[in-house]
Coordinates of N, CA and C in Angstrom, one line a residue:
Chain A
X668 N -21.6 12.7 -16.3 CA -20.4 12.9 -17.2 C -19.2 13.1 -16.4
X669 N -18.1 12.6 -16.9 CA -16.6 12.9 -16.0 C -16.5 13.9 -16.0
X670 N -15.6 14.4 -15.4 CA -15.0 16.0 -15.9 C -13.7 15.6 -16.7
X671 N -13.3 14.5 -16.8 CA -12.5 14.9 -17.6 C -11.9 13.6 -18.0
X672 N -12.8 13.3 -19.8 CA -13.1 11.9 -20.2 C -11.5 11.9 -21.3
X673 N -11.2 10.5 -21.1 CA -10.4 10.1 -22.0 C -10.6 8.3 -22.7
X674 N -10.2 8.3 -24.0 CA -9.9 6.8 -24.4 C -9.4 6.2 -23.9
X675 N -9.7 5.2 -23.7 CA -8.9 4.6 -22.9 C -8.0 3.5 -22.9
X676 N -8.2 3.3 -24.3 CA -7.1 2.2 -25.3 C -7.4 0.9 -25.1
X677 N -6.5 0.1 -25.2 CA -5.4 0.2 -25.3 C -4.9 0.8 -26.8
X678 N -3.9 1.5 -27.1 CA -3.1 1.5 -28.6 C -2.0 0.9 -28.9
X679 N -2.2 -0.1 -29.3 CA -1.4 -0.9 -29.6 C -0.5 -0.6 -31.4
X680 N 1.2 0.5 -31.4 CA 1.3 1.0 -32.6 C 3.2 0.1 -32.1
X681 N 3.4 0.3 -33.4 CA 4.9 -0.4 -33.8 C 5.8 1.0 -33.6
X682 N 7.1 0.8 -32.8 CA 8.1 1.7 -32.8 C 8.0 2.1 -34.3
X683 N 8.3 3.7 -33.9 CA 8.6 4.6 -35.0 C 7.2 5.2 -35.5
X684 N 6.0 5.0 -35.2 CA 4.8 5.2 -35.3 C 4.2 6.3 -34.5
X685 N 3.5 7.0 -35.1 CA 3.2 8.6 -34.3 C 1.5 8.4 -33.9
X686 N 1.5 8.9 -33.0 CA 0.4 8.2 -32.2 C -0.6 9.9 -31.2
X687 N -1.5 9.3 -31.7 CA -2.2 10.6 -30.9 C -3.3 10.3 -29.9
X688 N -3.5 11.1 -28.5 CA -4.5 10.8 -27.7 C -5.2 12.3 -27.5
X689 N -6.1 11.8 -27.2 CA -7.4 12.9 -27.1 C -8.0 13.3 -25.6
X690 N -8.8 14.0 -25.3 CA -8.9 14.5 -23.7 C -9.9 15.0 -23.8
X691 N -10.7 15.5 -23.0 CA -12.1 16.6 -23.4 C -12.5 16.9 -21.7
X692 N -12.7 18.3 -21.6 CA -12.7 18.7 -20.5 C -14.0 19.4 -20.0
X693 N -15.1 19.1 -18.5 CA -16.5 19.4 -18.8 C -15.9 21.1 -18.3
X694 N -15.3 21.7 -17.2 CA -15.3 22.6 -16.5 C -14.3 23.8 -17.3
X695 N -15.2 24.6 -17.6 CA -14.8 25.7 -18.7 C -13.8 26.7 -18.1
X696 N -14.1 26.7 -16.6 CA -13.1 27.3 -15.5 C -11.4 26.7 -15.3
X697 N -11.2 25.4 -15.9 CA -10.4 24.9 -15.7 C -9.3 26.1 -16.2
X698 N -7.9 25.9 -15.9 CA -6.9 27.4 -16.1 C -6.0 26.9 -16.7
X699 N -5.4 25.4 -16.3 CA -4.4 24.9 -17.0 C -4.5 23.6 -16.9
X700 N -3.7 22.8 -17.9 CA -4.1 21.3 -18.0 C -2.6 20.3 -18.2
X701 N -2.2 19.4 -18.0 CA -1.1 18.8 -17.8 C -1.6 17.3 -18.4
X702 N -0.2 16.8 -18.9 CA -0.1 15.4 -19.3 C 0.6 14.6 -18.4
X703 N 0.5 13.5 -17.3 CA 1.0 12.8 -16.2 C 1.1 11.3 -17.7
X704 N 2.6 10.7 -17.3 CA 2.5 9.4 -17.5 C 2.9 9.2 -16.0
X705 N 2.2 7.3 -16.2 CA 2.1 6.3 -15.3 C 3.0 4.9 -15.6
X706 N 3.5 4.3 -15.0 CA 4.0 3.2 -15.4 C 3.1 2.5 -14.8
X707 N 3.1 0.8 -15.1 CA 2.0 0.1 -14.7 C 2.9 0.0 -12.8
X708 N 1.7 0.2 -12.2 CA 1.8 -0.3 -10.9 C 3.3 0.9 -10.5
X709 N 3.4 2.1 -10.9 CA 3.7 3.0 -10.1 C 3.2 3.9 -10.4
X710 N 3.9 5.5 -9.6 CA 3.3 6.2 -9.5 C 3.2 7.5 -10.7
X711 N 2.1 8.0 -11.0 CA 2.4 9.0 -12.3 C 3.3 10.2 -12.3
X712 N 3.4 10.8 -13.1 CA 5.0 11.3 -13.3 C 4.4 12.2 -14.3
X713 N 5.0 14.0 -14.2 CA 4.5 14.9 -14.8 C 5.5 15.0 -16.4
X714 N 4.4 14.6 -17.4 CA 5.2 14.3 -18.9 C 5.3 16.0 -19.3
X715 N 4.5 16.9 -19.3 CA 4.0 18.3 -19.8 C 2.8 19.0 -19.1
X716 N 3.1 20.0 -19.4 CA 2.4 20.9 -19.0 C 2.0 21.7 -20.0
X717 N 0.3 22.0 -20.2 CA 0.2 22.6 -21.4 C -0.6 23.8 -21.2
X718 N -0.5 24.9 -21.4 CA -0.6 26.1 -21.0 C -1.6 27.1 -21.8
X719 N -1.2 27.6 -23.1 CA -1.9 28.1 -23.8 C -2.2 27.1 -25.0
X720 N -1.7 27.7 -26.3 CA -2.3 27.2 -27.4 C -1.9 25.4 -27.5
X721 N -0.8 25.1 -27.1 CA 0.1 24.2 -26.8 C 1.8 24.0 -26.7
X722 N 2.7 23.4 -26.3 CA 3.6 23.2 -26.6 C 4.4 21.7 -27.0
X723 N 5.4 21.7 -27.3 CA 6.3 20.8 -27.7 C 7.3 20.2 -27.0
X724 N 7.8 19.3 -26.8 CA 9.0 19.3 -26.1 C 9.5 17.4 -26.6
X725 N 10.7 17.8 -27.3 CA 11.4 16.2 -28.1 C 9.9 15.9 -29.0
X726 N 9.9 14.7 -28.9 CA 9.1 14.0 -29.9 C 7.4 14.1 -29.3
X727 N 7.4 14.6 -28.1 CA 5.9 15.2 -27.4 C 5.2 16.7 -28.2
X728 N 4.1 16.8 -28.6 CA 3.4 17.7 -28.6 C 2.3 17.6 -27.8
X729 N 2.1 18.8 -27.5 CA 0.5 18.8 -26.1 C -0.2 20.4 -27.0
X730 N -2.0 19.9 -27.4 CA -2.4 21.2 -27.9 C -3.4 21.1 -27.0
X731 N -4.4 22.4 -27.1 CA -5.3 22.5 -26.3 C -6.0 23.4 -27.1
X732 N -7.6 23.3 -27.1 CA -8.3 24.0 -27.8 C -9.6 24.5 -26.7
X733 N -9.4 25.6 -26.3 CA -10.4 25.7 -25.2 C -11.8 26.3 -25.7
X734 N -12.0 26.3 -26.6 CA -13.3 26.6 -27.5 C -14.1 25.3 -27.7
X735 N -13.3 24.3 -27.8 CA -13.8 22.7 -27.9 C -13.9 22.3 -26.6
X736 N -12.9 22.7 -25.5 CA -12.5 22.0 -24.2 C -11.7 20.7 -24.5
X737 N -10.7 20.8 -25.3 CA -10.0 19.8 -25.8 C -8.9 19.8 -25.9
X738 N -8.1 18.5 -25.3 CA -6.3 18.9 -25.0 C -6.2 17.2 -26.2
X739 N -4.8 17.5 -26.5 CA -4.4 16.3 -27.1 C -2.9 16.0 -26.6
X740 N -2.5 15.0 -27.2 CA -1.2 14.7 -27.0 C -0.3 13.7 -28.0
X741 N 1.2 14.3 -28.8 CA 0.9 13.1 -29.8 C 2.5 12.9 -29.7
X742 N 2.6 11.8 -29.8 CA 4.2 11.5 -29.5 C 4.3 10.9 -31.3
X743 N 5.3 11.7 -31.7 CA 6.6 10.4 -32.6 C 7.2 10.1 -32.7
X744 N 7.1 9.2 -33.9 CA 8.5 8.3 -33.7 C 8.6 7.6 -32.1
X745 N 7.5 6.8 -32.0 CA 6.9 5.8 -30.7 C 8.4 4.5 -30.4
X746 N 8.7 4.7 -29.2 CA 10.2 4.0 -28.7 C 8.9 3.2 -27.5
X747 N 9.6 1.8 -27.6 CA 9.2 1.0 -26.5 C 9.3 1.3 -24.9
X748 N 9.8 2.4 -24.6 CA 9.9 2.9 -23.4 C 8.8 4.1 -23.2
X749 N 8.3 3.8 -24.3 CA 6.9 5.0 -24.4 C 5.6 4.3 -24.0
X750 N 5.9 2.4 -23.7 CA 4.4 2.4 -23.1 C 4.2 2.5 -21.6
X751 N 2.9 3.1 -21.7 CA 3.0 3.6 -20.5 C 1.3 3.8 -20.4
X752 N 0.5 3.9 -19.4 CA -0.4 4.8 -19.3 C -0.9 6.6 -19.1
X753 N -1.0 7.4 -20.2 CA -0.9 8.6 -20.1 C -2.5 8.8 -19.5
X754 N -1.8 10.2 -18.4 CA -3.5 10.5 -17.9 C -3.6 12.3 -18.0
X755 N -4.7 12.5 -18.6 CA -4.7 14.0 -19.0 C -5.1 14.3 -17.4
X756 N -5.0 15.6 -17.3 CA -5.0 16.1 -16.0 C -5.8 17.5 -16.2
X757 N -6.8 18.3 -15.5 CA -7.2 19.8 -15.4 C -6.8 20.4 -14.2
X758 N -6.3 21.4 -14.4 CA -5.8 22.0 -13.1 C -6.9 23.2 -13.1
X759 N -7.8 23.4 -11.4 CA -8.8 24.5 -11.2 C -8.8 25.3 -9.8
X760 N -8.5 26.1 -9.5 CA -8.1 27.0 -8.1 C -9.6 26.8 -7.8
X761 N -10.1 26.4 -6.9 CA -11.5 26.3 -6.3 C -11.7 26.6 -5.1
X762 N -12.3 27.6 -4.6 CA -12.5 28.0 -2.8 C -11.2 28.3 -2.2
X763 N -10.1 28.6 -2.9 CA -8.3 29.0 -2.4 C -8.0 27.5 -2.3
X764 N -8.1 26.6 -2.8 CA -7.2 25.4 -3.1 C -7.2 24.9 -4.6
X765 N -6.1 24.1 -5.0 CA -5.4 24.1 -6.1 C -5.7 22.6 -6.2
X766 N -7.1 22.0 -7.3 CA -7.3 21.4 -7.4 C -6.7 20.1 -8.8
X767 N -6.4 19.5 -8.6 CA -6.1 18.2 -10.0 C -7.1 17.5 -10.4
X768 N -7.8 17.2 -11.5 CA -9.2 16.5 -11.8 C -8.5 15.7 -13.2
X769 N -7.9 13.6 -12.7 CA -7.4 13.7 -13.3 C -8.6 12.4 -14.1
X770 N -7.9 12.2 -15.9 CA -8.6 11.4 -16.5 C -8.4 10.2 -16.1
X771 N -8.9 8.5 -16.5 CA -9.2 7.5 -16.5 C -7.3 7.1 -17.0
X772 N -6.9 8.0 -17.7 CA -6.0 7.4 -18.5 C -6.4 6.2 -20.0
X773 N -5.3 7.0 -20.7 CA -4.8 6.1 -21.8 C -3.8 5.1 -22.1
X774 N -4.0 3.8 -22.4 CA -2.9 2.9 -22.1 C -2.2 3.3 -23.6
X775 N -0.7 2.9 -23.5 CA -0.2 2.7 -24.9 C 1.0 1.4 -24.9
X776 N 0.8 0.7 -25.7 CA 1.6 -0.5 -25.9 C 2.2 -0.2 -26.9
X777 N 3.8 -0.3 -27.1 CA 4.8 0.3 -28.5 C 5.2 -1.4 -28.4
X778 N 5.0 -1.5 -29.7 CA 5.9 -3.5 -30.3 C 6.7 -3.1 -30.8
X779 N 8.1 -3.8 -30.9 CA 8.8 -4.2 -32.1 C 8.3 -4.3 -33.0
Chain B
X863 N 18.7 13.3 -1.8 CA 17.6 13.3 -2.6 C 16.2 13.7 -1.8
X864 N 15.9 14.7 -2.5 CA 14.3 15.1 -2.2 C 13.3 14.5 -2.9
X865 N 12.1 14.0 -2.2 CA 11.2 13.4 -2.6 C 10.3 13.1 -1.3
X866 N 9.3 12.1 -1.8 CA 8.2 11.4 -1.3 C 8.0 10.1 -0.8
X867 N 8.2 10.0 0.4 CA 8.1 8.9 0.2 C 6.8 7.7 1.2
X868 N 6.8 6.9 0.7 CA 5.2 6.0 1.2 C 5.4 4.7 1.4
X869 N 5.2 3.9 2.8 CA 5.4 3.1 3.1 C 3.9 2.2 3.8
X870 N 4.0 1.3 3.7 CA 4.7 0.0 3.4 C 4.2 0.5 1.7
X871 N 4.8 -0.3 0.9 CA 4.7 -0.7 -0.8 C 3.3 -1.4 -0.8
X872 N 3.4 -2.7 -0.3 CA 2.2 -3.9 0.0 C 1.4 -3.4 1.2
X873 N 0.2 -4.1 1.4 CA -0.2 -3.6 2.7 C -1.5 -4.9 2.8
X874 N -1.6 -5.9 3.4 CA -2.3 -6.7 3.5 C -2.9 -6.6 5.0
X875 N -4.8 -6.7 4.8 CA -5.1 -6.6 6.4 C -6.5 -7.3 6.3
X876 N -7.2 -7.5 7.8 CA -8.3 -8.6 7.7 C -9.5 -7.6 7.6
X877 N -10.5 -7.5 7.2 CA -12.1 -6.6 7.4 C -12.0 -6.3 8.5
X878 N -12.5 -5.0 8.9 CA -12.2 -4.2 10.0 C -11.3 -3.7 11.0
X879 N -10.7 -4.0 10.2 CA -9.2 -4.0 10.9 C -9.4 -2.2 10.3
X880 N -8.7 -1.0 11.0 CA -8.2 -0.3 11.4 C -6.4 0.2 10.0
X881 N -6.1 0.7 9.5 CA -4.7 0.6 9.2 C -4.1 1.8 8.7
X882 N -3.1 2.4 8.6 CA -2.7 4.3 8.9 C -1.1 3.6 7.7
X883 N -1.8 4.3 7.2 CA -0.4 4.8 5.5 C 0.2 6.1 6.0
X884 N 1.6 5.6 5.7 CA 2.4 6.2 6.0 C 2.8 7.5 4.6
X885 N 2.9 8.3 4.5 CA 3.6 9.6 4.0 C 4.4 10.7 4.1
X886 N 5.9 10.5 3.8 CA 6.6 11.7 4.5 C 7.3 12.6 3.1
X887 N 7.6 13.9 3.1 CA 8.3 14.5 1.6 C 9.2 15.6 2.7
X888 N 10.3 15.4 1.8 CA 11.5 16.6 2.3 C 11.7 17.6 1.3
X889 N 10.7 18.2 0.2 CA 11.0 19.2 -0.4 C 10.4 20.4 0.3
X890 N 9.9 20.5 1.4 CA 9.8 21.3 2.2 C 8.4 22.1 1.4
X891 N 7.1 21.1 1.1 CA 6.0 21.6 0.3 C 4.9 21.6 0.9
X892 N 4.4 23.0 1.4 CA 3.2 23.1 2.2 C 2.1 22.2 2.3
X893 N 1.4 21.8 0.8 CA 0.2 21.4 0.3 C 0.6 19.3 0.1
X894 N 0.1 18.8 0.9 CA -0.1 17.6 0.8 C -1.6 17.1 0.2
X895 N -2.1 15.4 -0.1 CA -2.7 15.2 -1.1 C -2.7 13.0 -0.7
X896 N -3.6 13.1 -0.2 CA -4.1 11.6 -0.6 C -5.1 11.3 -1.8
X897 N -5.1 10.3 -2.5 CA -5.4 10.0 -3.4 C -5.5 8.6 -3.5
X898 N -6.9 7.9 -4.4 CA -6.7 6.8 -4.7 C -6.9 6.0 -5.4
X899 N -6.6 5.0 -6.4 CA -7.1 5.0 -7.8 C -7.7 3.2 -7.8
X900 N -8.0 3.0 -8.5 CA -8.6 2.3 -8.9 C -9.2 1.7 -10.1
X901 N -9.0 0.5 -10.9 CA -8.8 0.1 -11.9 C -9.7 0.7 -12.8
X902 N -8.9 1.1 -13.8 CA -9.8 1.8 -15.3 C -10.5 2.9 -14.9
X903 N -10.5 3.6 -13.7 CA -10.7 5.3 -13.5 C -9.5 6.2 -12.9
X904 N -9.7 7.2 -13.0 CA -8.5 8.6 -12.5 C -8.7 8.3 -11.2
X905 N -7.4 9.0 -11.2 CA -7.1 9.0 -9.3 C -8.3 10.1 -8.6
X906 N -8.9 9.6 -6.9 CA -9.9 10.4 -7.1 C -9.6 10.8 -5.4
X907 N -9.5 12.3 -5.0 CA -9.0 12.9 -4.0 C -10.0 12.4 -2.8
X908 N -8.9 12.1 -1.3 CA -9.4 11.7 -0.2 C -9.4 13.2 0.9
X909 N -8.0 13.5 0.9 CA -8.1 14.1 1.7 C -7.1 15.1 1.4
X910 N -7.0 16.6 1.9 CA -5.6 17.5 1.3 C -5.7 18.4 2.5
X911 N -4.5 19.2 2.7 CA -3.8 20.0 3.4 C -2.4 20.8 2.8
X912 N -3.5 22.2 3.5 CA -2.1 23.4 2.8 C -1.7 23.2 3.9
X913 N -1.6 23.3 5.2 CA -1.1 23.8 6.0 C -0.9 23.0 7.3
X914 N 0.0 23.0 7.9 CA -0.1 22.1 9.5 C -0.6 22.4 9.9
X915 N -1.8 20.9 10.7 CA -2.8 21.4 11.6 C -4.3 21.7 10.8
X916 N -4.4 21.5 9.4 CA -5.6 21.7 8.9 C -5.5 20.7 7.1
X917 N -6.6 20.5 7.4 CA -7.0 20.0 6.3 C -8.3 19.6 5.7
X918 N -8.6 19.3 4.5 CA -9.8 19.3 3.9 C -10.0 18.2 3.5
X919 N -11.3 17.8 3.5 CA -12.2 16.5 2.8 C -12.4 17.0 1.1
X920 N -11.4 16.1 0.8 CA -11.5 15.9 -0.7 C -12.8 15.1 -1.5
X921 N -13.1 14.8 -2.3 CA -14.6 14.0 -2.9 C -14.9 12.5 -2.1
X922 N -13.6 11.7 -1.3 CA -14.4 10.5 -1.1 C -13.7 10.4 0.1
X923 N -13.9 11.3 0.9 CA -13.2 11.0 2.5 C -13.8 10.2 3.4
X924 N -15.1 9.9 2.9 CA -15.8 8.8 4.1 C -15.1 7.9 4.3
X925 N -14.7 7.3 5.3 CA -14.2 6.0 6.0 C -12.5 6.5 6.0
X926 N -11.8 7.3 6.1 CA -10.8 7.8 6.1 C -10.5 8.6 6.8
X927 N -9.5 9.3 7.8 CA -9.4 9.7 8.5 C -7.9 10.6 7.9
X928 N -6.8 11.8 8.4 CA -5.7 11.9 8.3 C -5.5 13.0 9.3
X929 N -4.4 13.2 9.4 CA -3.8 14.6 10.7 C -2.2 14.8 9.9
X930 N -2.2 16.1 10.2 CA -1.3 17.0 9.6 C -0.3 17.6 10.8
X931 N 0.5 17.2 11.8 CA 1.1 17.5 13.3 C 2.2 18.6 12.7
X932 N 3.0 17.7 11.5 CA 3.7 18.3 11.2 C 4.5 18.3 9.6
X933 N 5.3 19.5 9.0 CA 4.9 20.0 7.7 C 5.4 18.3 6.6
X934 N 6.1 17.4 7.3 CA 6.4 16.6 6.4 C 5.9 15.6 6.1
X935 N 4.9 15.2 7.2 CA 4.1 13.9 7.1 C 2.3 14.4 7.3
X936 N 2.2 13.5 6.6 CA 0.5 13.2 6.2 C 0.0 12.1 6.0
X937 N -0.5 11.3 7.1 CA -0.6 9.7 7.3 C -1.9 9.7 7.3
X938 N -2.4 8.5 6.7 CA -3.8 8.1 6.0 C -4.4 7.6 6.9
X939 N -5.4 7.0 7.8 CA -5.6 5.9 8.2 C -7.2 5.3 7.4
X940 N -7.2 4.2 6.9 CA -8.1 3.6 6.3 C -8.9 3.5 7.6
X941 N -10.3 3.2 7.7 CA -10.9 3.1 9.0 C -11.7 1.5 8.5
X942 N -12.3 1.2 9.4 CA -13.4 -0.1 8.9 C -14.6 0.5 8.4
X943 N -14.9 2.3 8.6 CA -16.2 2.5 7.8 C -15.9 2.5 6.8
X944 N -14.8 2.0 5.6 CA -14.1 2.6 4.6 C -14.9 1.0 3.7
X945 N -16.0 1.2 2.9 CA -16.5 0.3 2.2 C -16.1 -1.0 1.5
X946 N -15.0 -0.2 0.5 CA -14.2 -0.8 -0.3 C -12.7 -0.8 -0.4
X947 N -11.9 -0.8 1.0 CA -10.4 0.0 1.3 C -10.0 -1.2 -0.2
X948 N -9.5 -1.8 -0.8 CA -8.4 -2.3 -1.4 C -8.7 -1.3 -2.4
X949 N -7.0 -1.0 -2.9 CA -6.9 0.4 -3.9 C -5.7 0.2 -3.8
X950 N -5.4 1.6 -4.8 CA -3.8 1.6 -4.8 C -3.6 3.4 -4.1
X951 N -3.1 3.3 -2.8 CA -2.8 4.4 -2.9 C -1.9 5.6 -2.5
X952 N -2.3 6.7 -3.1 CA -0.8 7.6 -3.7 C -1.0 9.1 -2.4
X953 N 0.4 9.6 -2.4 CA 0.2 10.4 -1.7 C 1.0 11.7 -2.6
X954 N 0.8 12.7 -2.5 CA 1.7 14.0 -3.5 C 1.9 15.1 -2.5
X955 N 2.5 15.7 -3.2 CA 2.8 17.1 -2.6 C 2.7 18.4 -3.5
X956 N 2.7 19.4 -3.5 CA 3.0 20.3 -4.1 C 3.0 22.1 -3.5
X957 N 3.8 23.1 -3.6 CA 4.1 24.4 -3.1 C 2.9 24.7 -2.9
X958 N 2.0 24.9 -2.1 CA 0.8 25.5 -1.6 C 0.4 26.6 -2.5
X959 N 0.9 27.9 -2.9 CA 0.5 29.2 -3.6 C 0.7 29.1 -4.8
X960 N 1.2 28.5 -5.7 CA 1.4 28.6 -6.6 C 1.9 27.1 -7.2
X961 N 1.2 25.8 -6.5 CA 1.5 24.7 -6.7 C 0.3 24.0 -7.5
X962 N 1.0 24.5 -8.8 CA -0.3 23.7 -10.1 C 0.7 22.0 -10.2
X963 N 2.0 22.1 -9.8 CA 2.5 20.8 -10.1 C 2.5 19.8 -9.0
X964 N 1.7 18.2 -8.9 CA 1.8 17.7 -7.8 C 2.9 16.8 -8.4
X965 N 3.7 16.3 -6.8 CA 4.7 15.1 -7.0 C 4.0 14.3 -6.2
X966 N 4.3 13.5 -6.6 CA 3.9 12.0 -6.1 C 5.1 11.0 -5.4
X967 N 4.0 10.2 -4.4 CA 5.1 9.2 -3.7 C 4.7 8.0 -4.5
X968 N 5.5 7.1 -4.3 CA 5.7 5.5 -5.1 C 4.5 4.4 -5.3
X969 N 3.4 4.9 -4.2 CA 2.0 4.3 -3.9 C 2.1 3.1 -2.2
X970 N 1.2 3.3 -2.2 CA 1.1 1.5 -1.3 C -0.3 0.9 -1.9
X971 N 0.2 0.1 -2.1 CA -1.1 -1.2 -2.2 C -1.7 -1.9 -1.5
X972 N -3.3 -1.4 -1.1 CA -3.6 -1.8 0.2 C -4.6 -3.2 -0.4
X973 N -4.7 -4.0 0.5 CA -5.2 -5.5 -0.1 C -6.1 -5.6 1.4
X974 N -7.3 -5.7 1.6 CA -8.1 -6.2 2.6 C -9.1 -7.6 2.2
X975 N -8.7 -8.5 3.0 CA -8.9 -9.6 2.6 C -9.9 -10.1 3.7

């Protein structure tokens, strides 16, 4: 099993469309968990950071349910500059280093 | 401007050939980070270092080698024991003690033909 499985899409939704991805995490130790987007063929880029219950920021929400081991992520009102590959990420302090265990990624395609 | 940065972009080389990725970052961040990804799975750690002069074997360091001389560079070298070198790959940084956030350099694209 991954440690840290995601869909992997593609999702293909029309501007202005609110769109949600899912995450599930195997390592219960995990402390904190982050949303990286990717553009195709560069490098990934920190979208949030999600900490406790979850937070918000613009048209981004990031929840996390650590009872489930489940982070989500839901953008609306979907803009064509929103496709991108999103990859959930777990952050775990292991042996005194500061580990990243990141997901497969989810693609997202925004149309006209 | 502070950042990461990773050279060559492209990187084309013959089977057994030998070849050393370049990595340098000026935000003055202890904790360096190779990485490498590959189509339709997460990026998966080679090699990391908190500190100059030391570093750790991340999950797939076989056929990889790196050295830490000094705090701003962290250079890869792919070796010929390295199975499958073509990948894309990334290098990050982040504050050693309290560094849950990594930054990332641009990638190189290594092609072994």
């Amino acid at each position: 099993r991954k440690e840290v499985e995601q869909d992997p899409g593609p999702f293909n939704v029309p501007e202005g469309a609110t769109v949600a991805f899912n995450c599930t995490y195997s390592n219960s130790a995990s402390q904190s968990f982050f949303w990286y987007r990717q553009d195709c063929r560069k490098e990934p880029k920190l979208l949030m950071s999600v900490y406790s219950s979850g937070n918000e920021d613009g048209r981004f929400t990031a929840q996390l349910n650590r009872a489930s081991q489940y982070i989500s992520l839901l953008i609306r009102d979907s803009k064509l500059s929103d496709s991108a590959t999103y990859l959930c990420v777990a952050f775990l302090a292991e042996g005194g280093y500061n580990k990243l265990i990141f997901g497969a990624g989810t693609r997202l395609a925004v149309h006209p | 401007d502070g950042g990461i940065t990773q050279s060559p972009k492209y990187l084309f080389r013959k089977e057994g050939q030998n070849v050393t990725l370049s990595c340098e970052q000026n935000l003055n961040h202890d904790a360096m980070y190779w990485y490498r990804q590959d189509p339709g799975q997460g990026l998966r750690l080679i090699y990391y270092s908190q500190i100059v002069n030391d570093f750790q074997k991340g999950d797939i360091a076989e056929g990889y080698s790196v050295s830490r001389e000094k705090k701003e560079s962290f250079p890869l070298t792919v070796t010929s024991a390295q199975k499958n070198p073509t990948a894309f790959y990334l290098c990050a940084s982040s504050i050693a003690k309290t560094g849950t956030e990594q930054f990332f350099g641009p990638g190189t694209r290594l092609t072994v033909l």
